[in-house]
């Protein structure tokens, strides 16, 4: 007589796996954190863009804030003369004095402010924006020269930190926004990335 070994059937209730139960909330938390981070970076991008755009508009039209009314670029004023001619410290002091009020310096400075501001607000070309913005911030840092304790006339420079000032912070923010691809949220970053000429030139992202 043949004896057949039938597989045992385990009847009854099976408890759900603890790992599966924990995986869903963890995935939801990760997705929420990712979305929150994207929105925070998008907000930072828009605020930083407004800083550059406002600087351009005020210097161009003389709204009476940093640029007095009637002294705007459209009125014949120079957006670089006041700042660069007042440079009073650092190894490039004489160079900045030579640049102050020069037509090419005014145009390049204003184009930089406008281009960086528009790119940040729209969320496009953030890598190029980070490079241009970092170069601009480096030049402005050199003009103010925070390491100096005294100005060229011997008076105190009133520098609050020999290295980390707001120009450095802006440069780091621009680099971080580009690295994080912050133009995809509340911006045209995804549309920009799909354009054929951007696909062929990834440095334009």
Short mmCIF file of C-alpha atoms in Angstrom, two decimals:
data_model
loop_
_atom_site.label_atom_id
_atom_site.label_comp_id
_atom_site.label_asym_id
_atom_site.label_seq_id
_atom_site.Cartn_x
_atom_site.Cartn_y
_atom_site.Cartn_z
CA UNK A 1 0.00 0.00 0.00
CA UNK A 2 1.39 3.37 -1.01
CA UNK A 3 1.54 6.00 1.62
CA UNK A 4 1.04 9.52 0.31
CA UNK A 5 2.41 12.38 2.30
CA UNK A 6 0.01 15.22 1.94
CA UNK A 7 1.40 18.71 2.65
CA UNK A 8 0.08 20.14 5.84
CA UNK A 9 -2.30 23.01 5.41
CA UNK A 10 -2.12 25.70 8.03
CA UNK A 11 -5.53 27.11 8.51
CA UNK A 12 -6.33 30.15 10.49
CA UNK A 13 -5.58 33.84 10.76
CA UNK A 14 -2.20 35.20 9.65
CA UNK A 15 -1.00 38.44 11.21
CA UNK A 16 0.26 41.05 8.75
CA UNK A 17 3.99 41.50 8.61
CA UNK A 18 5.27 44.17 10.95
CA UNK A 19 7.72 45.35 8.31
CA UNK A 20 4.91 45.87 5.81
CA UNK A 21 2.85 47.73 8.36
CA UNK A 22 5.73 50.08 9.12
CA UNK A 23 6.79 50.58 5.49
CA UNK A 24 3.67 52.49 4.42
CA UNK A 25 3.85 55.24 7.08
CA UNK A 26 7.60 55.58 6.52
CA UNK A 27 7.10 55.98 2.77
CA UNK A 28 4.37 58.54 3.39
CA UNK A 29 6.61 60.46 5.80
CA UNK A 30 9.45 60.46 3.28
CA UNK A 31 7.17 61.71 0.51
CA UNK A 32 5.81 64.46 2.78
CA UNK A 33 9.30 65.52 3.83
CA UNK A 34 10.43 65.59 0.19
CA UNK A 35 7.46 67.72 -0.87
CA UNK A 36 7.95 70.07 2.09
CA UNK A 37 11.63 70.47 1.27
CA UNK A 38 10.82 71.22 -2.36
CA UNK A 39 8.35 73.93 -1.35
CA UNK A 40 10.79 75.46 1.14
CA UNK A 41 13.51 75.64 -1.53
CA UNK A 42 11.03 77.09 -4.01
CA UNK A 43 10.09 79.80 -1.52
CA UNK A 44 13.76 80.55 -0.88
CA UNK A 45 14.34 80.74 -4.63
CA UNK A 46 11.51 83.22 -5.15
CA UNK A 47 12.59 85.43 -2.24
CA UNK A 48 16.20 85.47 -3.42
CA UNK A 49 15.05 86.26 -6.94
CA UNK A 50 13.02 89.19 -5.64
CA UNK A 51 16.12 90.54 -3.87
CA UNK A 52 17.99 90.71 -7.19
CA UNK A 53 15.00 91.97 -9.16
CA UNK A 54 14.26 94.71 -6.65
CA UNK A 55 17.89 95.83 -6.68
CA UNK A 56 17.67 96.13 -10.47
CA UNK A 57 14.36 98.01 -10.44
CA UNK A 58 15.38 100.42 -7.69
CA UNK A 59 18.69 101.23 -9.36
CA UNK A 60 17.05 101.53 -12.78
CA UNK A 61 14.11 103.75 -11.82
CA UNK A 62 15.14 105.39 -8.53
CA UNK A 63 12.26 104.37 -6.28
CA UNK A 64 13.73 106.31 -3.37
CA UNK A 65 15.09 103.40 -1.36
CA UNK A 66 18.78 102.63 -1.99
CA UNK A 67 18.60 104.87 -5.07
CA UNK A 68 17.16 108.39 -4.60
CA UNK A 69 14.35 109.55 -6.86
CA UNK A 70 15.70 111.15 -10.01
CA UNK A 71 19.03 109.34 -9.67
CA UNK A 72 18.01 106.12 -11.40
CA UNK A 73 19.80 104.62 -14.36
CA UNK A 74 17.11 105.89 -16.74
CA UNK A 75 17.71 109.40 -15.40
CA UNK A 76 21.40 109.26 -16.23
CA UNK A 77 22.58 108.00 -12.84
CA UNK A 78 25.23 105.33 -12.50
CA UNK A 79 24.36 102.14 -10.57
CA UNK A 80 28.05 101.43 -9.85
CA UNK A 81 29.61 104.83 -9.23
CA UNK A 82 28.42 105.36 -5.67
CA UNK A 83 29.33 101.90 -4.44
CA UNK A 84 32.62 101.36 -6.26
CA UNK A 85 33.95 104.88 -5.71
CA UNK A 86 33.45 104.43 -1.96
CA UNK A 87 35.58 101.27 -1.77
CA UNK A 88 38.15 102.06 0.92
CA UNK A 89 39.87 98.77 1.72
CA UNK A 90 41.38 95.71 0.14
CA UNK A 91 43.98 94.96 -2.51
CA UNK A 92 41.65 95.91 -5.39
CA UNK A 93 40.65 99.36 -4.11
CA UNK A 94 42.22 101.30 -6.98
CA UNK A 95 40.81 98.89 -9.57
CA UNK A 96 37.28 99.33 -8.30
CA UNK A 97 37.74 103.12 -8.31
CA UNK A 98 38.71 102.90 -11.99
CA UNK A 99 35.59 100.84 -12.74
CA UNK A 100 33.22 103.17 -10.87
CA UNK A 101 30.73 104.77 -13.24
CA UNK A 102 32.16 103.14 -16.36
CA UNK A 103 29.47 102.44 -18.95
CA UNK A 104 30.49 98.81 -19.42
CA UNK A 105 30.47 98.24 -15.65
CA UNK A 106 26.99 99.77 -15.30
CA UNK A 107 25.58 97.65 -18.12
CA UNK A 108 27.20 94.43 -16.94
CA UNK A 109 26.09 94.98 -13.34
CA UNK A 110 22.50 95.76 -14.26
CA UNK A 111 22.31 92.89 -16.73
CA UNK A 112 23.56 90.58 -14.00
CA UNK A 113 20.96 91.75 -11.50
CA UNK A 114 18.13 91.44 -14.03
CA UNK A 115 19.24 88.09 -15.44
CA UNK A 116 19.79 86.48 -12.05
CA UNK A 117 16.51 87.83 -10.70
CA UNK A 118 14.44 86.65 -13.67
CA UNK A 119 16.10 83.22 -13.74
CA UNK A 120 15.46 82.66 -10.05
CA UNK A 121 11.84 83.79 -10.15
CA UNK A 122 11.07 81.66 -13.21
CA UNK A 123 13.18 78.71 -12.04
CA UNK A 124 15.24 78.28 -15.22
CA UNK A 125 18.98 78.10 -15.95
CA UNK A 126 19.82 77.81 -12.25
CA UNK A 127 23.29 76.36 -12.88
CA UNK A 128 24.31 79.28 -15.07
CA UNK A 129 22.65 81.63 -12.60
CA UNK A 130 24.63 80.14 -9.73
CA UNK A 131 27.91 80.66 -11.60
CA UNK A 132 27.09 84.24 -12.59
CA UNK A 133 25.69 85.11 -9.16
CA UNK A 134 28.68 83.63 -7.35
CA UNK A 135 31.06 85.66 -9.53
CA UNK A 136 29.07 88.83 -8.80
CA UNK A 137 28.99 88.14 -5.06
CA UNK A 138 32.74 87.42 -5.05
CA UNK A 139 33.46 90.80 -6.68
CA UNK A 140 31.19 92.61 -4.23
CA UNK A 141 32.82 90.75 -1.33
CA UNK A 142 36.23 91.91 -2.58
CA UNK A 143 34.93 95.48 -2.85
CA UNK A 144 33.75 95.53 0.75
CA UNK A 145 36.75 93.43 1.90
CA UNK A 146 35.45 92.11 5.25
CA UNK A 147 38.92 90.93 6.44
CA UNK A 148 40.04 94.56 6.88
CA UNK A 149 39.88 95.93 10.42
CA UNK A 150 40.72 99.42 9.20
CA UNK A 151 39.99 101.38 6.04
CA UNK A 152 42.71 102.99 3.94
CA UNK A 153 42.32 106.25 5.88
CA UNK A 154 42.95 104.45 9.17
CA UNK A 155 39.38 104.52 10.47
CA UNK A 156 37.65 101.36 11.70
CA UNK A 157 36.04 99.34 8.94
CA UNK A 158 33.18 98.20 11.22
CA UNK A 159 33.41 94.76 9.62
CA UNK A 160 31.39 92.28 11.70
CA UNK A 161 33.04 89.13 10.33
CA UNK A 162 36.34 88.69 8.47
CA UNK A 163 34.95 86.08 6.09
CA UNK A 164 31.26 85.15 6.26
CA UNK A 165 29.12 88.08 5.21
CA UNK A 166 25.85 88.29 3.27
CA UNK A 167 27.59 88.04 -0.11
CA UNK A 168 28.92 84.62 0.83
CA UNK A 169 25.48 83.57 2.07
CA UNK A 170 23.85 84.60 -1.21
CA UNK A 171 26.48 82.68 -3.19
CA UNK A 172 25.90 79.52 -1.14
CA UNK A 173 22.12 79.87 -1.53
CA UNK A 174 22.45 80.18 -5.33
CA UNK A 175 24.66 77.09 -5.50
CA UNK A 176 22.29 75.12 -3.24
CA UNK A 177 19.24 76.05 -5.32
CA UNK A 178 20.97 74.92 -8.51
CA UNK A 179 22.21 71.67 -6.95
CA UNK A 180 18.74 70.84 -5.62
CA UNK A 181 16.98 71.60 -8.90
CA UNK A 182 14.75 74.06 -7.09
CA UNK A 183 13.19 75.39 -10.28
CA UNK A 184 10.89 72.38 -10.68
CA UNK A 185 8.52 73.51 -7.92
CA UNK A 186 6.59 76.77 -8.45
CA UNK A 187 8.72 77.39 -11.51
CA UNK A 188 9.38 76.48 -15.11
CA UNK A 189 12.32 74.19 -14.36
CA UNK A 190 10.74 71.02 -15.78
CA UNK A 191 9.56 72.78 -18.96
CA UNK A 192 12.99 74.36 -19.39
CA UNK A 193 14.77 71.00 -18.95
CA UNK A 194 12.69 69.42 -21.74
CA UNK A 195 13.66 72.02 -24.34
CA UNK A 196 15.85 70.48 -27.09
CA UNK A 197 18.70 72.98 -26.83
CA UNK A 198 18.81 72.54 -23.03
CA UNK A 199 18.91 68.75 -23.46
CA UNK A 200 21.91 69.18 -25.73
CA UNK A 201 23.60 71.63 -23.33
CA UNK A 202 23.06 70.35 -19.81
CA UNK A 203 25.02 73.22 -18.31
CA UNK A 204 22.00 75.39 -19.13
CA UNK A 205 19.82 73.58 -16.57
#
